[in-house]
Tab-separated table of C-alpha atoms and ligand atoms in Angstrom:
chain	number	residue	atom	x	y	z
A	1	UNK	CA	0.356	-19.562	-3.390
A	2	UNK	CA	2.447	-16.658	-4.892
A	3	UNK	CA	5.662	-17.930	-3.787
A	4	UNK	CA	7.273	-20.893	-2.037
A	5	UNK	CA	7.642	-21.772	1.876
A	6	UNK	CA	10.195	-19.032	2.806
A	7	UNK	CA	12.140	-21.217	4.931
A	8	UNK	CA	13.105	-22.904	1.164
A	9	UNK	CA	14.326	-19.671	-0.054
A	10	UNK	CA	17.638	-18.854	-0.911
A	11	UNK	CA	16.853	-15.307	-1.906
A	12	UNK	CA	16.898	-13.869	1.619
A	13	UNK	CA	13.328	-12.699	1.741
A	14	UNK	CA	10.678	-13.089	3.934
A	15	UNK	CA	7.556	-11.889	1.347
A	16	UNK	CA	8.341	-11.936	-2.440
A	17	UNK	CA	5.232	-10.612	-4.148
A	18	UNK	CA	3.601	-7.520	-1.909
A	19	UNK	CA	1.580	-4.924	-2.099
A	20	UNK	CA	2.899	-1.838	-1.023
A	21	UNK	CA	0.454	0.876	-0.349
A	22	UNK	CA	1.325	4.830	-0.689
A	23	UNK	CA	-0.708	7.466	0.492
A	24	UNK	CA	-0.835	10.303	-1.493
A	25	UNK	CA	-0.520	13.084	1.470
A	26	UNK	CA	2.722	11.292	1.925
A	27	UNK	CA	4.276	12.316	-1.631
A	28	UNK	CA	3.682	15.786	-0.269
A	29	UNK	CA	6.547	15.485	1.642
A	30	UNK	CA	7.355	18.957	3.489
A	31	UNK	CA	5.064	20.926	0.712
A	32	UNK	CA	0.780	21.862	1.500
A	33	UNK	CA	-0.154	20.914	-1.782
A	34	UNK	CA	1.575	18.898	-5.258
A	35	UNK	CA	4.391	16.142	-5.477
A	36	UNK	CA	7.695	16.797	-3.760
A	37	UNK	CA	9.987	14.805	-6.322
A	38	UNK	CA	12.560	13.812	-3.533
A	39	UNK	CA	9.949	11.972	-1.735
A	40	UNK	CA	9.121	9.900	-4.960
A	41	UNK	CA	13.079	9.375	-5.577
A	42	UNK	CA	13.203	8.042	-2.212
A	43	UNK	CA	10.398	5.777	-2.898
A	44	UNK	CA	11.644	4.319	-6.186
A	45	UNK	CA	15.512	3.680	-5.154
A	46	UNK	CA	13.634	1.793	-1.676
A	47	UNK	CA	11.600	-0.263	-4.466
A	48	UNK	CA	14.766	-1.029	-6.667
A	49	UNK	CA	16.852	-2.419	-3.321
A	50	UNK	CA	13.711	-4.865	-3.036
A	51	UNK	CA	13.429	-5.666	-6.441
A	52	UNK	CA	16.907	-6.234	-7.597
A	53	UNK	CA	16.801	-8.431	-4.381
A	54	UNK	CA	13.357	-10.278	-6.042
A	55	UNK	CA	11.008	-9.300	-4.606
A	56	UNK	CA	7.889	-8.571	-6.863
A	57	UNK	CA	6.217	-5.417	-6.192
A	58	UNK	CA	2.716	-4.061	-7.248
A	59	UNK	CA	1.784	-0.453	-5.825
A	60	UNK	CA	-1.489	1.409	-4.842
A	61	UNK	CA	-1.397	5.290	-4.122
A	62	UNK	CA	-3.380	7.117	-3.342
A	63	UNK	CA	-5.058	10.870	-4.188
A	64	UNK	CA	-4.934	12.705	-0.863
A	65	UNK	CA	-2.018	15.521	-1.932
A	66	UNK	CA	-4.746	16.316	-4.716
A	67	UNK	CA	-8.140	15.428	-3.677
A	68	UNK	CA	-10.686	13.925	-1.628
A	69	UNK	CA	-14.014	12.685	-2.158
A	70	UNK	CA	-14.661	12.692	1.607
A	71	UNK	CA	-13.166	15.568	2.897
A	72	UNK	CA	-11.168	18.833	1.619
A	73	UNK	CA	-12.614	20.040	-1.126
A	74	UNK	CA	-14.794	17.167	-1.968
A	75	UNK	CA	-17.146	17.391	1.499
A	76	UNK	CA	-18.529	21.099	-0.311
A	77	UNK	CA	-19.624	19.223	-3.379
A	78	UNK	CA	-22.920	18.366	-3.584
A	79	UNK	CA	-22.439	14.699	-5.000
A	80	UNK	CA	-20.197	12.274	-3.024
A	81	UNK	CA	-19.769	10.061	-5.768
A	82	UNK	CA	-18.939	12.760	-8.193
A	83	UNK	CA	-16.665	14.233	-5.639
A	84	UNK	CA	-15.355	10.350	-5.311
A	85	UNK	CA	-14.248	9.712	-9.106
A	86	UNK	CA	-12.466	13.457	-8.912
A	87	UNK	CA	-10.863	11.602	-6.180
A	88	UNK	CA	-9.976	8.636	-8.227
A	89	UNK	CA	-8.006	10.648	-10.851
A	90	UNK	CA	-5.938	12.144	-8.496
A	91	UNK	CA	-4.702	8.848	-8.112
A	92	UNK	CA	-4.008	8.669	-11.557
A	93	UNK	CA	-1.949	11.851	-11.670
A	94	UNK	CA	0.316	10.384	-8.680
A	95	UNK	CA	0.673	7.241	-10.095
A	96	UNK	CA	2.110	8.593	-13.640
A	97	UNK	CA	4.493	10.637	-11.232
A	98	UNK	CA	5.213	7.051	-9.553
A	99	UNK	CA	5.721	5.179	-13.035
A	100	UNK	CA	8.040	8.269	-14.251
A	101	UNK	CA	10.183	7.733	-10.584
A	102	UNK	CA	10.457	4.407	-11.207
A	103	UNK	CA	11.070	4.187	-14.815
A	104	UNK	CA	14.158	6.938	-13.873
A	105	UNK	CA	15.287	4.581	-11.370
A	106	UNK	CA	15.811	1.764	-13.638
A	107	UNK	CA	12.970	-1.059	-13.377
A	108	UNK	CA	10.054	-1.516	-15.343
A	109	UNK	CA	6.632	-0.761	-15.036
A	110	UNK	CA	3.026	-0.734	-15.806
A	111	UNK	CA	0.970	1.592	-14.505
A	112	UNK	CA	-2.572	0.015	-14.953
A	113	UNK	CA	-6.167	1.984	-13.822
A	114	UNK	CA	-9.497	0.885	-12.589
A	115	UNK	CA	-10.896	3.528	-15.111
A	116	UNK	CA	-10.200	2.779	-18.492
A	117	UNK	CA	-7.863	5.545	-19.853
A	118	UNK	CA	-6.147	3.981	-22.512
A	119	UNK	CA	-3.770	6.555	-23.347
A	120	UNK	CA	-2.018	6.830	-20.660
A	121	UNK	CA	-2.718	3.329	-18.870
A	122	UNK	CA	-3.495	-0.294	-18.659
A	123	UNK	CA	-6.881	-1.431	-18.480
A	124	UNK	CA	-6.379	-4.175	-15.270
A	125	UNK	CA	-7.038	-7.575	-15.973
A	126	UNK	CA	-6.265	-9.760	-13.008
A	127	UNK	CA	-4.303	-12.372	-15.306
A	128	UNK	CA	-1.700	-9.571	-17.205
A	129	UNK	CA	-1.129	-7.960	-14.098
A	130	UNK	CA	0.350	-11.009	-12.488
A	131	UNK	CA	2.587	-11.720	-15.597
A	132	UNK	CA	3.701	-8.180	-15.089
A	133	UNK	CA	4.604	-9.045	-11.929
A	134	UNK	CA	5.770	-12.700	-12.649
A	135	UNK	CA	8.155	-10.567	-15.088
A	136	UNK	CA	9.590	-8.447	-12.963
A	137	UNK	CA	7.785	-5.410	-13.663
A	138	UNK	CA	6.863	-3.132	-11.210
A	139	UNK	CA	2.804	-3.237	-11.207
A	140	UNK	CA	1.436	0.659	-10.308
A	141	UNK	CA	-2.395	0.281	-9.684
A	142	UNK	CA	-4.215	3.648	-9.517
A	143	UNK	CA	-8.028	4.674	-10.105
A	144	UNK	CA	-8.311	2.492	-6.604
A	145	UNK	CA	-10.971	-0.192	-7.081
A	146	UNK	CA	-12.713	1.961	-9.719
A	147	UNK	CA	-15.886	2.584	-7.623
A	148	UNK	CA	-16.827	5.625	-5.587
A	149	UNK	CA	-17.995	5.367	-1.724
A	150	UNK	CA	-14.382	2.995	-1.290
A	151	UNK	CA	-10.649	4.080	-0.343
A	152	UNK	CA	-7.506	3.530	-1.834
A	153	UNK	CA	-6.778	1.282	1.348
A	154	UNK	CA	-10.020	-1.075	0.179
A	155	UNK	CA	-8.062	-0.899	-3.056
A	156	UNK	CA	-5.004	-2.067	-1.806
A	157	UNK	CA	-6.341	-5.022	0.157
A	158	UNK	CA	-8.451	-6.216	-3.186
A	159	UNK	CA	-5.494	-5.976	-5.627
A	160	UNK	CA	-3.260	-8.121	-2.980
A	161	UNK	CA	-5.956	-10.654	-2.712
A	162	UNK	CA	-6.158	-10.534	-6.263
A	163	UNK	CA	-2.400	-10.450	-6.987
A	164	UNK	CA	-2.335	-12.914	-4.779
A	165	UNK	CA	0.408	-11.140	-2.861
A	166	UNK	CA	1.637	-12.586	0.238
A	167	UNK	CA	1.332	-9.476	2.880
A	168	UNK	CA	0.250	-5.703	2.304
A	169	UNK	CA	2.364	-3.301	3.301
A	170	UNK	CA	0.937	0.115	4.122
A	171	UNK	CA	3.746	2.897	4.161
A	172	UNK	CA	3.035	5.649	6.335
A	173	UNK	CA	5.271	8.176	8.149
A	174	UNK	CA	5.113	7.049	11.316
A	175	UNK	CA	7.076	3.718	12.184
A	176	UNK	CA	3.903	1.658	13.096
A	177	UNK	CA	1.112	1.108	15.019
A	178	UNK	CA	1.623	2.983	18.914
A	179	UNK	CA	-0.518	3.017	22.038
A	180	UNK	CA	-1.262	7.028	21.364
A	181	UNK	CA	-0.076	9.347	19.405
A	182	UNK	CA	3.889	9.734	19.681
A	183	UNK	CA	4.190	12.724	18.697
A	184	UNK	CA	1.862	14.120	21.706
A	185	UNK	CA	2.153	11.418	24.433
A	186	UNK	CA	5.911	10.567	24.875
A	187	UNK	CA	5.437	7.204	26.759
A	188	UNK	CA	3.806	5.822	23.770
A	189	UNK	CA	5.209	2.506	22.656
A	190	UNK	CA	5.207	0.806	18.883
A	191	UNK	CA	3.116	-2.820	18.588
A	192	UNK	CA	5.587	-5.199	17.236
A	193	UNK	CA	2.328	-7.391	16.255
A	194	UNK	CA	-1.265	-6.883	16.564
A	195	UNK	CA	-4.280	-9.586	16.334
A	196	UNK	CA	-6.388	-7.883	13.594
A	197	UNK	CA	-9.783	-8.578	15.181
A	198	UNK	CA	-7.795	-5.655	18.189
A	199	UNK	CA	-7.346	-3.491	15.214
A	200	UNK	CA	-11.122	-3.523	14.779
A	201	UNK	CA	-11.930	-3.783	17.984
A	202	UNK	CA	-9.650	-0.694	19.150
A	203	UNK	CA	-10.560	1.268	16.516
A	204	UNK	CA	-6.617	1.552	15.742
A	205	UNK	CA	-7.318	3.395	12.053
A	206	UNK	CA	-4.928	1.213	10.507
A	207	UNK	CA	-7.034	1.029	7.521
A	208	UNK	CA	-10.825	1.674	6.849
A	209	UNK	CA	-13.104	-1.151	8.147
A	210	UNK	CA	-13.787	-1.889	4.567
A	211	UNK	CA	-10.119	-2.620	3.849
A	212	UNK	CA	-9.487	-4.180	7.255
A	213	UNK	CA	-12.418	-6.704	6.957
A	214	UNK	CA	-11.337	-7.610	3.499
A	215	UNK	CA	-7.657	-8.383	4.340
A	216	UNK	CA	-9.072	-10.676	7.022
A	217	UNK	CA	-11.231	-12.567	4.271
A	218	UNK	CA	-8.553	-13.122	2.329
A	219	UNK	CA	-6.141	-13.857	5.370
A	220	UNK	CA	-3.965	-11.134	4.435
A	221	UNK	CA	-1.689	-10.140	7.176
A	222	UNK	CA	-1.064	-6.490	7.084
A	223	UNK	CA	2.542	-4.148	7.980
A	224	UNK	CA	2.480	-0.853	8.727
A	225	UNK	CA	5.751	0.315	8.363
A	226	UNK	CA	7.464	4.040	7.719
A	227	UNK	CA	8.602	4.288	4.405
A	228	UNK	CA	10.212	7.869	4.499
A	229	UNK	CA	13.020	6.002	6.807
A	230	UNK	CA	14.995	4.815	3.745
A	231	UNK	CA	15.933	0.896	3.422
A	232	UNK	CA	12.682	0.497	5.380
A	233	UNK	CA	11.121	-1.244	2.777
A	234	UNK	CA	13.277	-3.827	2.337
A	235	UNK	CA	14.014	-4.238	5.583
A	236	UNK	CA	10.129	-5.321	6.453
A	237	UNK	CA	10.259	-7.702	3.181
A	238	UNK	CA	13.092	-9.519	4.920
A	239	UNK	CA	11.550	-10.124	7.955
A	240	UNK	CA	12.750	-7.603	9.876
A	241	UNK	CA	11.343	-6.992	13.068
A	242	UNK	CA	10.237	-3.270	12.091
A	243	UNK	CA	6.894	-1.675	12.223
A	244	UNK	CA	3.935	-3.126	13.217
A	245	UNK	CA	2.851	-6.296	11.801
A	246	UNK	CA	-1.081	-7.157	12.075
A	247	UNK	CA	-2.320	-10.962	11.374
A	248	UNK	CA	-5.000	-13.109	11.944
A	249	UNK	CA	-3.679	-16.016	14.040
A	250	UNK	CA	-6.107	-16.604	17.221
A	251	UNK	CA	-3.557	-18.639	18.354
A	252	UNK	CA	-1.004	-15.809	18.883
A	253	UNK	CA	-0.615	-13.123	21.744
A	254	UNK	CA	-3.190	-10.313	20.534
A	255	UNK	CA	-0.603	-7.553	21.134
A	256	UNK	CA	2.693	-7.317	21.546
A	257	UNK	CA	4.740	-4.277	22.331
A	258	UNK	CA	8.163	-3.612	20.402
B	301	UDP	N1	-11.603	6.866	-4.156
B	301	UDP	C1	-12.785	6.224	-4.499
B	301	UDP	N2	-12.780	4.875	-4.710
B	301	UDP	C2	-11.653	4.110	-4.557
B	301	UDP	C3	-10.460	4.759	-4.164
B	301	UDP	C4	-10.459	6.121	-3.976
B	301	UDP	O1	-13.817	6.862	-4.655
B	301	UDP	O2	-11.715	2.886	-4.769
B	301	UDP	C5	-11.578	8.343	-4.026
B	301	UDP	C6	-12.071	8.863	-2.677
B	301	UDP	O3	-12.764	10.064	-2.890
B	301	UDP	C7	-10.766	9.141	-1.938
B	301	UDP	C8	-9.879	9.643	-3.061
B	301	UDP	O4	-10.252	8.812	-4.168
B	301	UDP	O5	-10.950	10.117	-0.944
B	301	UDP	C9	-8.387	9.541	-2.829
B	301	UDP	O6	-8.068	8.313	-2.247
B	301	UDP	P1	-7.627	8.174	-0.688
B	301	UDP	O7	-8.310	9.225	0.135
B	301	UDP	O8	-7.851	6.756	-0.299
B	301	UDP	O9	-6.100	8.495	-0.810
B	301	UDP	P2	-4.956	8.536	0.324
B	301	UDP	O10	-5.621	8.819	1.652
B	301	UDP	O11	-4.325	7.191	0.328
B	301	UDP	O12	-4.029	9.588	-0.147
């Protein structure tokens, strides 16, 4: 285990080492295309309250503000996987934007890729990354698992198996998992908690099956949460009762409404 029974803490929080996941069409913020530099100040100052509270905190983003093998740009290409590794270094991009927030903020960093690039990043090897961590550092994982044909949310549920991280946390805009779409059906209410094999089931899109099925190998409970809501973040590694938290406890109610 990463960390000690939580009930022994006297540090206040619920998960110490996460994974936070960022999608990259989130860093657009109110902008169609780029990096809207607020958005990644927010980010790094909601990091910093969690870390100089520590927590440990390694990071996948992702490449959607730039490009995507599956869609956009990358469905009129005539190979996927080509289209796919384009896709993978727009990761990159966002991710030296991340490091640079974060580095302005005040904590430390790596920024380490799937894809060796040497200049500008860390190869990853499983081991270093969780000194990193272990260190303080804030651990920025881009490339996403280095393989076309898979997501940055596959990445982010192998690196927190690998990190051995305690819970991902995907940060979205929305404040969790609903019954429909809030922003079109009004009586739409937030799951507090959600039995993963409902996720799958549903067909809540969460996360890609591929990510999904891999956080339930590893037993990875998973916590959507909205990260553009500052203090969020820190917030859900408390144990807050905010956003929607999915696990993979048969024994517990399958869903429960907030
Ligand atoms: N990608 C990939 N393998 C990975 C992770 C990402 O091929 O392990 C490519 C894929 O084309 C994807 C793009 O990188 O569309 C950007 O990642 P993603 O769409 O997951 O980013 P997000 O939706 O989080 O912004």
């Amino acid at each position: 285990m990463a960390s000690d029974d939580p009930s022994h803490r006297t540090d206040g929080l619920r998960y110490r080492r996460v994974l936070l996941k960022l999608s990259g069409e989130a860093l657009l913020g109110d902008q169609a295309f780029g990096i809207d530099h607020a958005v990644l100040r927010q980010y790094a100052a909601d990091v910093k309250e969690a870390v100089d509270e520590g927590a440990q905190v390694a990071l996948v983003i992702g490449g959607g503000n730039i490009f995507r093998g599956v869609s956009n740009e990358g469905a009129k290409m005539s190979s996927r996987a080509h289209a796919d590794y384009m896709g993978m270094l727009a990761t990159m991009i966002n991710g030296m934007a991340l490091q640079d927030a974060l580095e302005a903020a005040g904590m430390h960093t790596r920024l380490i890729s799937a894809i060796d690039m040497n200049e500008i990043a860390e190869p990853f090897i499983r081991r270093r990354a969780i000194r990193h961590l272990e260190k303080g550092r804030v651990v920025v994982f881009g490339a996403g698992t280095g393989h076309p044909y898979f997501s940055t949310d596959t990445a982010a549920a192998l690196r927190a198996a690998e990190m051995d991280a305690e819970v991902i946390l995907k940060g979205t805009r929305v404040d969790g998992v609903y019954t429909g779409d809030p922003e079109t059906d009004p009586s739409a209410k937030r799951y507090e908690a959600i039995y993963g094999a409902e996720v799958i089931q549903r067909d809540l899109k969460v996360m890609d099956l591929t990510a999904v099925t891999l956080a339930k190998e590893s037993g990875l409970p998973l916590i959507v949460f909205n990260m553009n809501a500052p203090g969020t973040f820190a917030r859900v590694l408390r144990g807050e009762p905010v956003g929607t938290t999915v696990h993979w406890d048969e024994a517990a109610e399958p869903l429960v409404l907030a």
